[in-house]
mmCIF file of C-alpha atoms in Angstrom:
data_model
loop_
_atom_site.group_PDB
_atom_site.id
_atom_site.type_symbol
_atom_site.label_atom_id
_atom_site.label_comp_id
_atom_site.label_asym_id
_atom_site.label_seq_id
_atom_site.Cartn_x
_atom_site.Cartn_y
_atom_site.Cartn_z
ATOM 1 C CA MET N 1 7.766 -17.765 -3.636
ATOM 2 C CA GLU N 2 9.402 -15.546 -6.234
ATOM 3 C CA THR N 3 7.029 -13.093 -7.844
ATOM 4 C CA GLU N 4 7.257 -11.296 -11.153
ATOM 5 C CA SER N 5 6.128 -7.670 -11.315
ATOM 6 C CA ARG N 6 4.760 -6.472 -14.618
ATOM 7 C CA SER N 7 2.224 -4.016 -15.977
ATOM 8 C CA THR N 8 -1.356 -5.089 -16.375
ATOM 9 C CA ASP N 9 -2.835 -5.522 -19.837
ATOM 10 C CA MET N 10 -3.204 -2.228 -21.683
ATOM 11 C CA VAL N 11 -6.357 -1.791 -23.777
ATOM 12 C CA ARG N 12 -5.517 1.496 -25.490
ATOM 13 C CA PHE N 13 -2.641 3.972 -25.518
ATOM 14 C CA HIS N 14 -2.253 7.372 -27.168
ATOM 15 C CA GLU N 15 0.487 9.985 -26.965
ATOM 16 C CA PHE N 16 -0.203 13.690 -27.528
ATOM 17 C CA GLU N 17 3.027 15.419 -28.494
ATOM 18 C CA ARG N 18 3.937 18.984 -27.531
ATOM 19 C CA ALA N 19 1.041 19.409 -25.128
ATOM 20 C CA SER N 20 2.189 22.564 -23.319
ATOM 21 C CA THR N 21 0.526 23.937 -20.217
ATOM 22 C CA MET N 22 -0.385 27.076 -22.169
ATOM 23 C CA LYS N 23 -2.240 25.111 -24.862
ATOM 24 C CA ILE N 24 -4.191 23.152 -22.280
ATOM 25 C CA GLU N 25 -5.191 26.340 -20.434
ATOM 26 C CA ARG N 26 -6.298 27.991 -23.663
ATOM 27 C CA THR N 27 -8.631 25.099 -24.496
ATOM 28 C CA GLN N 28 -10.238 25.657 -21.090
ATOM 29 C CA GLY N 29 -10.829 29.364 -21.863
ATOM 30 C CA LEU N 30 -8.422 30.653 -19.221
ATOM 31 C CA ASN N 31 -7.572 34.276 -20.078
ATOM 32 C CA ASP N 32 -4.264 34.296 -18.252
ATOM 33 C CA ALA N 33 -2.929 31.387 -20.286
ATOM 34 C CA GLU N 34 -0.231 33.649 -21.745
ATOM 35 C CA ARG N 35 1.362 33.730 -18.320
ATOM 36 C CA GLY N 36 1.432 29.961 -18.162
ATOM 37 C CA SER N 37 4.414 27.739 -18.703
ATOM 38 C CA CYS N 38 5.724 27.363 -22.238
ATOM 39 C CA VAL N 39 7.514 24.136 -21.397
ATOM 40 C CA ASN N 40 6.332 21.242 -23.553
ATOM 41 C CA PHE N 41 5.108 18.091 -21.860
ATOM 42 C CA LEU N 42 4.077 14.714 -23.200
ATOM 43 C CA LEU N 43 0.463 13.900 -22.470
ATOM 44 C CA TYR N 44 -0.449 10.215 -22.415
ATOM 45 C CA ILE N 45 -3.846 8.576 -22.214
ATOM 46 C CA ILE N 46 -3.713 4.945 -21.119
ATOM 47 C CA VAL N 47 -6.792 2.742 -20.896
ATOM 48 C CA SER N 48 -6.492 -0.587 -19.101
ATOM 49 C CA ARG N 49 -8.833 -3.185 -17.696
ATOM 50 C CA LYS N 50 -11.195 -2.251 -14.882
ATOM 51 C CA LEU N 51 -9.814 -3.060 -11.452
ATOM 52 C CA LEU N 52 -11.561 -3.856 -8.172
ATOM 53 C CA PRO N 53 -10.343 -2.894 -4.693
ATOM 54 C CA ILE N 54 -9.217 -5.915 -2.700
ATOM 55 C CA THR N 55 -11.427 -4.542 0.081
ATOM 56 C CA THR N 56 -14.316 -6.149 -1.834
ATOM 57 C CA LEU N 57 -12.839 -9.582 -1.055
ATOM 58 C CA THR N 58 -13.235 -11.663 2.089
ATOM 59 C CA GLY N 59 -11.740 -14.721 3.732
ATOM 60 C CA ASP N 60 -8.842 -16.558 2.142
ATOM 61 C CA GLN N 61 -9.332 -14.788 -1.179
ATOM 62 C CA PHE N 62 -8.646 -11.439 0.457
ATOM 63 C CA LEU N 63 -5.633 -12.695 2.391
ATOM 64 C CA ALA N 64 -4.196 -14.290 -0.749
ATOM 65 C CA ALA N 65 -4.601 -11.011 -2.660
ATOM 66 C CA TRP N 66 -2.873 -9.073 0.130
ATOM 67 C CA TRP N 67 -0.028 -11.586 0.120
ATOM 68 C CA GLN N 68 0.362 -11.395 -3.651
ATOM 69 C CA ILE N 69 0.889 -7.644 -3.371
ATOM 70 C CA VAL N 70 3.360 -8.092 -0.512
ATOM 71 C CA THR N 71 5.468 -10.394 -2.687
ATOM 72 C CA SER N 72 5.070 -8.153 -5.739
ATOM 73 C CA HIS N 73 6.363 -5.200 -3.746
ATOM 74 C CA ARG N 74 9.284 -7.311 -2.521
ATOM 75 C CA ALA N 75 10.228 -8.139 -6.111
ATOM 76 C CA LEU N 76 10.084 -4.452 -7.053
ATOM 77 C CA TRP N 77 12.217 -3.484 -4.053
ATOM 78 C CA LYS N 78 14.888 -5.986 -5.082
ATOM 79 C CA LYS N 79 15.008 -4.302 -8.488
ATOM 80 C CA GLY N 80 15.473 -0.869 -6.948
ATOM 81 C CA VAL N 81 11.883 0.367 -7.347
ATOM 82 C CA ARG N 82 10.483 2.219 -4.320
ATOM 83 C CA HIS N 83 6.705 2.550 -4.361
ATOM 84 C CA TYR N 84 6.503 4.809 -1.266
ATOM 85 C CA ASP N 85 2.712 4.639 -0.830
ATOM 86 C CA ILE N 86 1.581 1.355 0.692
ATOM 87 C CA SER N 87 -2.110 1.994 1.380
ATOM 88 C CA PRO N 88 -5.458 0.205 0.821
ATOM 89 C CA SER N 89 -6.341 2.486 -2.093
ATOM 90 C CA ASN N 90 -3.442 1.033 -4.060
ATOM 91 C CA PHE N 91 -4.349 -2.623 -3.596
ATOM 92 C CA MET N 92 -6.505 -3.622 -6.568
ATOM 93 C CA GLY N 93 -7.103 -6.582 -8.855
ATOM 94 C CA TYR N 94 -9.363 -8.430 -11.256
ATOM 95 C CA HIS N 95 -10.937 -11.854 -11.696
ATOM 96 C CA LEU N 96 -9.495 -14.152 -14.345
ATOM 97 C CA GLY N 97 -10.218 -17.829 -14.853
ATOM 98 C CA GLY N 98 -11.614 -18.342 -11.377
ATOM 99 C CA ARG N 99 -8.689 -16.549 -9.721
ATOM 100 C CA PHE N 100 -8.210 -13.027 -8.419
ATOM 101 C CA ILE N 101 -5.091 -11.370 -9.831
ATOM 102 C CA ALA N 102 -3.786 -8.794 -7.356
ATOM 103 C CA VAL N 103 -2.395 -5.525 -8.708
ATOM 104 C CA LEU N 104 -0.233 -2.904 -6.997
ATOM 105 C CA VAL N 105 -1.236 0.484 -8.410
ATOM 106 C CA ASP N 106 -0.401 4.198 -8.294
ATOM 107 C CA PHE N 107 3.289 4.863 -8.748
ATOM 108 C CA ASP N 108 2.908 8.668 -8.539
ATOM 109 C CA LEU N 109 5.260 8.851 -5.552
ATOM 110 C CA SER N 110 7.559 6.050 -6.631
ATOM 111 C CA SER N 111 11.221 6.305 -7.565
ATOM 112 C CA THR N 112 14.185 4.155 -8.531
ATOM 113 C CA LYS N 113 17.755 4.189 -7.356
ATOM 114 C CA GLN N 114 18.631 6.082 -10.536
ATOM 115 C CA ASP N 115 16.283 8.975 -9.701
ATOM 116 C CA GLY N 116 18.774 10.477 -7.291
ATOM 117 C CA LEU N 117 16.454 10.647 -4.269
ATOM 118 C CA SER N 118 18.194 10.279 -0.938
ATOM 119 C CA GLY N 119 15.698 7.903 0.658
ATOM 120 C CA PHE N 120 15.174 10.394 3.492
ATOM 121 C CA GLU N 121 12.051 11.956 1.951
ATOM 122 C CA CYS N 122 8.965 11.597 4.159
ATOM 123 C CA ILE N 123 6.418 10.213 1.692
ATOM 124 C CA GLY N 124 3.249 8.160 2.045
ATOM 125 C CA THR N 125 -0.315 7.951 3.306
ATOM 126 C CA VAL N 126 -0.110 8.828 6.994
ATOM 127 C CA PRO N 127 -2.371 6.175 8.624
ATOM 128 C CA PHE N 128 -0.312 3.394 7.045
ATOM 129 C CA MET N 129 3.200 4.771 7.367
ATOM 130 C CA ALA N 130 5.651 3.063 9.721
ATOM 131 C CA LEU N 131 5.891 4.519 13.208
ATOM 132 C CA ASP N 132 9.515 5.510 12.575
ATOM 133 C CA LEU N 133 8.359 7.700 9.700
ATOM 134 C CA LEU N 134 5.769 9.511 11.822
ATOM 135 C CA MET N 135 8.289 10.882 14.299
ATOM 136 C CA PRO N 136 9.131 14.629 14.230
ATOM 137 C CA GLU N 137 12.672 13.957 13.017
ATOM 138 C CA SER N 138 11.329 11.979 10.070
ATOM 139 C CA THR N 139 9.137 14.841 8.883
ATOM 140 C CA VAL N 140 12.268 16.967 8.478
ATOM 141 C CA GLY N 141 14.187 14.310 6.561
ATOM 142 C CA GLN N 142 16.311 12.727 9.278
ATOM 143 C CA VAL N 143 15.061 9.116 8.959
ATOM 144 C CA GLU N 144 15.949 6.927 5.985
ATOM 145 C CA HIS N 145 13.083 4.988 4.385
ATOM 146 C CA VAL N 146 14.128 1.313 4.410
ATOM 147 C CA TYR N 147 12.414 -1.986 3.612
ATOM 148 C CA TYR N 148 11.148 -2.780 7.085
ATOM 149 C CA HIS N 149 9.176 0.488 7.024
ATOM 150 C CA ASP N 150 7.203 -0.789 4.036
ATOM 151 C CA ALA N 151 6.816 -4.207 5.663
ATOM 152 C CA GLU N 152 5.247 -2.435 8.627
ATOM 153 C CA SER N 153 2.957 -0.482 6.292
ATOM 154 C CA PHE N 154 1.615 -3.747 4.873
ATOM 155 C CA ILE N 155 0.743 -4.820 8.405
ATOM 156 C CA TRP N 156 -1.120 -1.587 9.151
ATOM 157 C CA VAL N 157 -3.052 -1.961 5.883
ATOM 158 C CA LEU N 158 -4.018 -5.522 6.798
ATOM 159 C CA ALA N 159 -5.259 -4.494 10.243
ATOM 160 C CA TRP N 160 -7.134 -1.509 8.797
ATOM 161 C CA ILE N 161 -9.097 -3.549 6.269
ATOM 162 C CA CYS N 162 -9.849 -6.362 8.732
ATOM 163 C CA LEU N 163 -11.358 -3.956 11.265
ATOM 164 C CA ARG N 164 -13.177 -1.532 8.951
ATOM 165 C CA TYR N 165 -14.653 -3.811 6.270
ATOM 166 C CA GLU N 166 -17.205 -6.587 6.567
ATOM 167 C CA ARG N 167 -18.389 -8.835 3.762
ATOM 168 C CA GLY N 168 -16.584 -6.665 1.253
ATOM 169 C CA LYS N 169 -18.076 -3.348 2.313
ATOM 170 C CA LEU N 170 -16.889 -0.423 4.418
ATOM 171 C CA LEU N 171 -18.727 -0.292 7.750
ATOM 172 C CA ARG N 172 -21.300 2.492 7.770
ATOM 173 C CA LYS N 173 -20.927 3.426 11.436
ATOM 174 C CA ASP N 174 -18.766 2.783 14.486
ATOM 175 C CA ARG N 175 -15.708 2.226 12.310
ATOM 176 C CA PRO N 176 -12.555 1.540 14.339
ATOM 177 C CA LEU N 177 -9.465 3.682 13.722
ATOM 178 C CA ASP N 178 -11.350 6.698 12.330
ATOM 179 C CA GLU N 179 -9.249 8.916 14.581
ATOM 180 C CA TRP N 180 -6.137 8.071 12.541
ATOM 181 C CA LEU N 181 -7.590 10.102 9.691
ATOM 182 C CA ALA N 182 -8.238 13.274 11.667
ATOM 183 C CA VAL N 183 -4.774 14.141 12.983
ATOM 184 C CA ASN N 184 -1.348 15.119 11.713
ATOM 185 C CA ALA N 185 1.500 12.684 11.142
ATOM 186 C CA VAL N 186 3.047 12.857 14.619
ATOM 187 C CA SER N 187 -0.323 12.552 16.395
ATOM 188 C CA CYS N 188 -1.294 9.663 14.148
ATOM 189 C CA GLY N 189 1.892 7.899 15.168
ATOM 190 C CA ASP N 190 0.931 8.357 18.814
ATOM 191 C CA LYS N 191 -2.543 6.907 18.212
ATOM 192 C CA LYS N 192 -1.164 3.932 16.310
ATOM 193 C CA THR N 193 1.367 3.250 19.065
ATOM 194 C CA ASN N 194 -1.418 3.370 21.662
ATOM 195 C CA PHE N 195 -3.495 0.986 19.539
ATOM 196 C CA MET N 196 -0.592 -1.451 19.265
ATOM 197 C CA TYR N 197 0.114 -1.432 22.991
ATOM 198 C CA GLN N 198 -3.445 -1.222 24.358
ATOM 199 C CA GLY N 199 -6.219 -0.846 21.778
ATOM 200 C CA ILE N 200 -5.639 -4.185 20.102
ATOM 201 C CA ARG N 201 -6.555 -5.923 23.376
ATOM 202 C CA SER N 202 -9.573 -3.727 24.125
ATOM 203 C CA LYS N 203 -12.845 -5.566 24.724
ATOM 204 C CA GLN N 204 -14.594 -2.760 22.844
ATOM 205 C CA LEU N 205 -12.702 -3.535 19.644
ATOM 206 C CA ARG N 206 -14.999 -5.266 17.159
ATOM 207 C CA THR N 207 -14.165 -8.823 16.168
ATOM 208 C CA PRO N 208 -14.055 -9.239 12.389
ATOM 209 C CA ILE N 209 -16.325 -11.923 10.948
ATOM 210 C CA SER N 210 -15.465 -12.177 7.261
ATOM 211 C CA HIS N 211 -11.811 -11.360 8.019
ATOM 212 C CA SER N 212 -11.360 -13.568 11.071
ATOM 213 C CA VAL N 213 -8.350 -15.497 9.735
ATOM 214 C CA SER N 214 -6.740 -12.368 8.291
ATOM 215 C CA TRP N 215 -7.174 -10.587 11.619
ATOM 216 C CA GLU N 216 -5.277 -13.358 13.404
ATOM 217 C CA VAL N 217 -2.488 -12.891 10.867
ATOM 218 C CA ALA N 218 -2.575 -9.124 11.406
ATOM 219 C CA LYS N 219 -2.257 -9.512 15.178
ATOM 220 C CA LYS N 220 0.754 -11.801 14.833
ATOM 221 C CA CYS N 221 2.386 -9.346 12.436
ATOM 222 C CA LEU N 222 1.620 -6.425 14.742
ATOM 223 C CA ALA N 223 3.330 -8.338 17.541
ATOM 224 C CA MET N 224 6.507 -8.183 15.449
ATOM 225 C CA VAL N 225 6.111 -4.416 15.052
ATOM 226 C CA HIS N 226 5.551 -4.191 18.813
ATOM 227 C CA LYS N 227 8.721 -6.180 19.467
ATOM 228 C CA HIS N 228 11.083 -4.987 16.761
ATOM 229 C CA GLY N 229 9.612 -1.928 15.031
ATOM 230 C CA GLY N 230 8.854 1.655 15.933
ATOM 231 C CA PRO N 231 11.072 4.414 17.293
ATOM 232 C CA PHE N 232 11.532 2.821 20.736
ATOM 233 C CA SER N 233 12.904 -0.554 19.686
ATOM 234 C CA ASN N 234 15.507 -2.039 17.394
ATOM 235 C CA PRO N 235 14.739 -4.715 14.794
ATOM 236 C CA ALA N 236 16.269 -8.110 15.558
ATOM 237 C CA SER N 237 17.590 -7.852 12.012
ATOM 238 C CA THR N 238 17.382 -5.098 9.434
ATOM 239 C CA ASN N 239 18.241 -7.518 6.637
ATOM 240 C CA ASP N 240 15.445 -7.226 4.098
ATOM 241 C CA GLU N 241 14.969 -10.968 3.638
ATOM 242 C CA ASP N 242 14.883 -11.567 7.401
ATOM 243 C CA VAL N 243 12.260 -8.839 7.814
ATOM 244 C CA PHE N 244 10.178 -10.185 4.914
ATOM 245 C CA LYS N 245 10.196 -13.660 6.463
ATOM 246 C CA THR N 246 9.826 -12.944 10.175
ATOM 247 C CA TRP N 247 7.485 -9.941 10.002
ATOM 248 C CA LEU N 248 5.261 -11.184 7.178
ATOM 249 C CA GLN N 249 5.742 -14.594 5.583
ATOM 250 C CA ASP N 250 5.963 -16.677 8.769
ATOM 251 C CA HIS N 251 2.457 -15.608 9.828
ATOM 252 C CA VAL N 252 0.553 -16.392 6.628
ATOM 253 C CA PRO N 253 -1.225 -19.794 6.842
ATOM 254 C CA GLU N 254 0.214 -22.536 4.665
ATOM 255 C CA HIS N 255 -3.119 -23.131 2.915
ATOM 256 C CA VAL N 256 -2.938 -19.591 1.479
ATOM 257 C CA PHE N 257 0.390 -20.403 -0.174
ATOM 258 C CA LYS N 258 -0.996 -23.714 -1.403
ATOM 259 C CA GLY N 259 -4.041 -22.006 -2.903
ATOM 260 C CA LEU N 260 -1.839 -19.588 -4.823
ATOM 261 C CA HIS N 261 0.349 -22.385 -6.142
ATOM 262 C CA ASP N 262 -2.688 -24.431 -7.171
ATOM 263 C CA GLY N 263 -4.129 -21.459 -9.056
ATOM 264 C CA GLU N 264 -0.918 -20.770 -10.948
ATOM 265 C CA ARG N 265 2.392 -22.341 -10.053
ATOM 266 C CA GLY N 266 4.716 -19.475 -9.206
ATOM 267 C CA SER N 267 1.806 -17.018 -9.028
ATOM 268 C CA ARG N 268 2.495 -13.742 -10.815
ATOM 269 C CA VAL N 269 1.389 -10.422 -9.502
ATOM 270 C CA LYS N 270 1.043 -7.342 -11.654
ATOM 271 C CA THR N 271 1.655 -3.674 -11.099
ATOM 272 C CA GLN N 272 -0.197 -0.812 -12.711
ATOM 273 C CA HIS N 273 -0.240 2.952 -12.519
ATOM 274 C CA THR N 274 -3.850 3.979 -11.888
ATOM 275 C CA LEU N 275 -6.023 5.723 -9.327
ATOM 276 C CA SER N 276 -9.083 4.188 -7.679
ATOM 277 C CA CYS N 277 -9.802 4.699 -4.004
ATOM 278 C CA PRO N 278 -12.354 2.761 -1.916
ATOM 279 C CA GLU N 279 -11.666 5.324 0.830
ATOM 280 C CA ASN N 280 -10.356 8.853 0.533
ATOM 281 C CA PHE N 281 -6.877 9.307 2.000
ATOM 282 C CA SER N 282 -4.586 12.312 2.070
ATOM 283 C CA ARG N 283 -1.016 11.501 1.153
ATOM 284 C CA SER N 284 1.973 13.205 2.702
ATOM 285 C CA ARG N 285 5.184 14.324 1.046
ATOM 286 C CA HIS N 286 7.634 16.473 2.999
#
């Protein structure tokens, strides 16, 4: 299914010309404003429709929203746009005509091929970054960020939401995977690897109720990471289309695709630059 990426509807837009750092500091009563930068910046205020986190969704509606964003990201990647921050906080959407329109948000860390970045920058939200990108050599710019790293991030996001949310709400206690938030990048990679090899089969791991189907999808996708991803294995293919199909698409139930087609033939996903976080995450940029 080919997906079109476009900006969500804008309600209002205003541009403030010649808004220098010094002028902004002066309006805030900062006495040392004279030492501030005299470089002029363009200040924009953009107001768009209110978005909801996809973590508020359950069942097939949630899985369909996740898949819409996967395909939206794929379309952006083909056009040379690198989002670089695949995390639950950036998966949003809104209801329209009985459907949920998924929206990929927050392009603060994004770039295009024309930006001149090497692709070796270590950027992202640590708990959802690919295992390759959490190795020591990656943190010093020795690992190139490629498509299968983002494909893996989508899988970690799916597992995270399935295990930590129930009936559209974040669990109040005994949340799995909390330890991923409390360590540095390399240690987080170790914990995620341990989860993939052992934790996922633990009898103590809670079984999702409202995300039961999505969790089965997540486990099948994680099996692909186990087999072909991470620093200790080689992908069967690094071709982007092969990764998209074998790591992601092949594991999504057919009825999810059918539901999307029934809602809007050739479903379109939107992208928007905004910030709204159901959980608080610290992003990493080295």
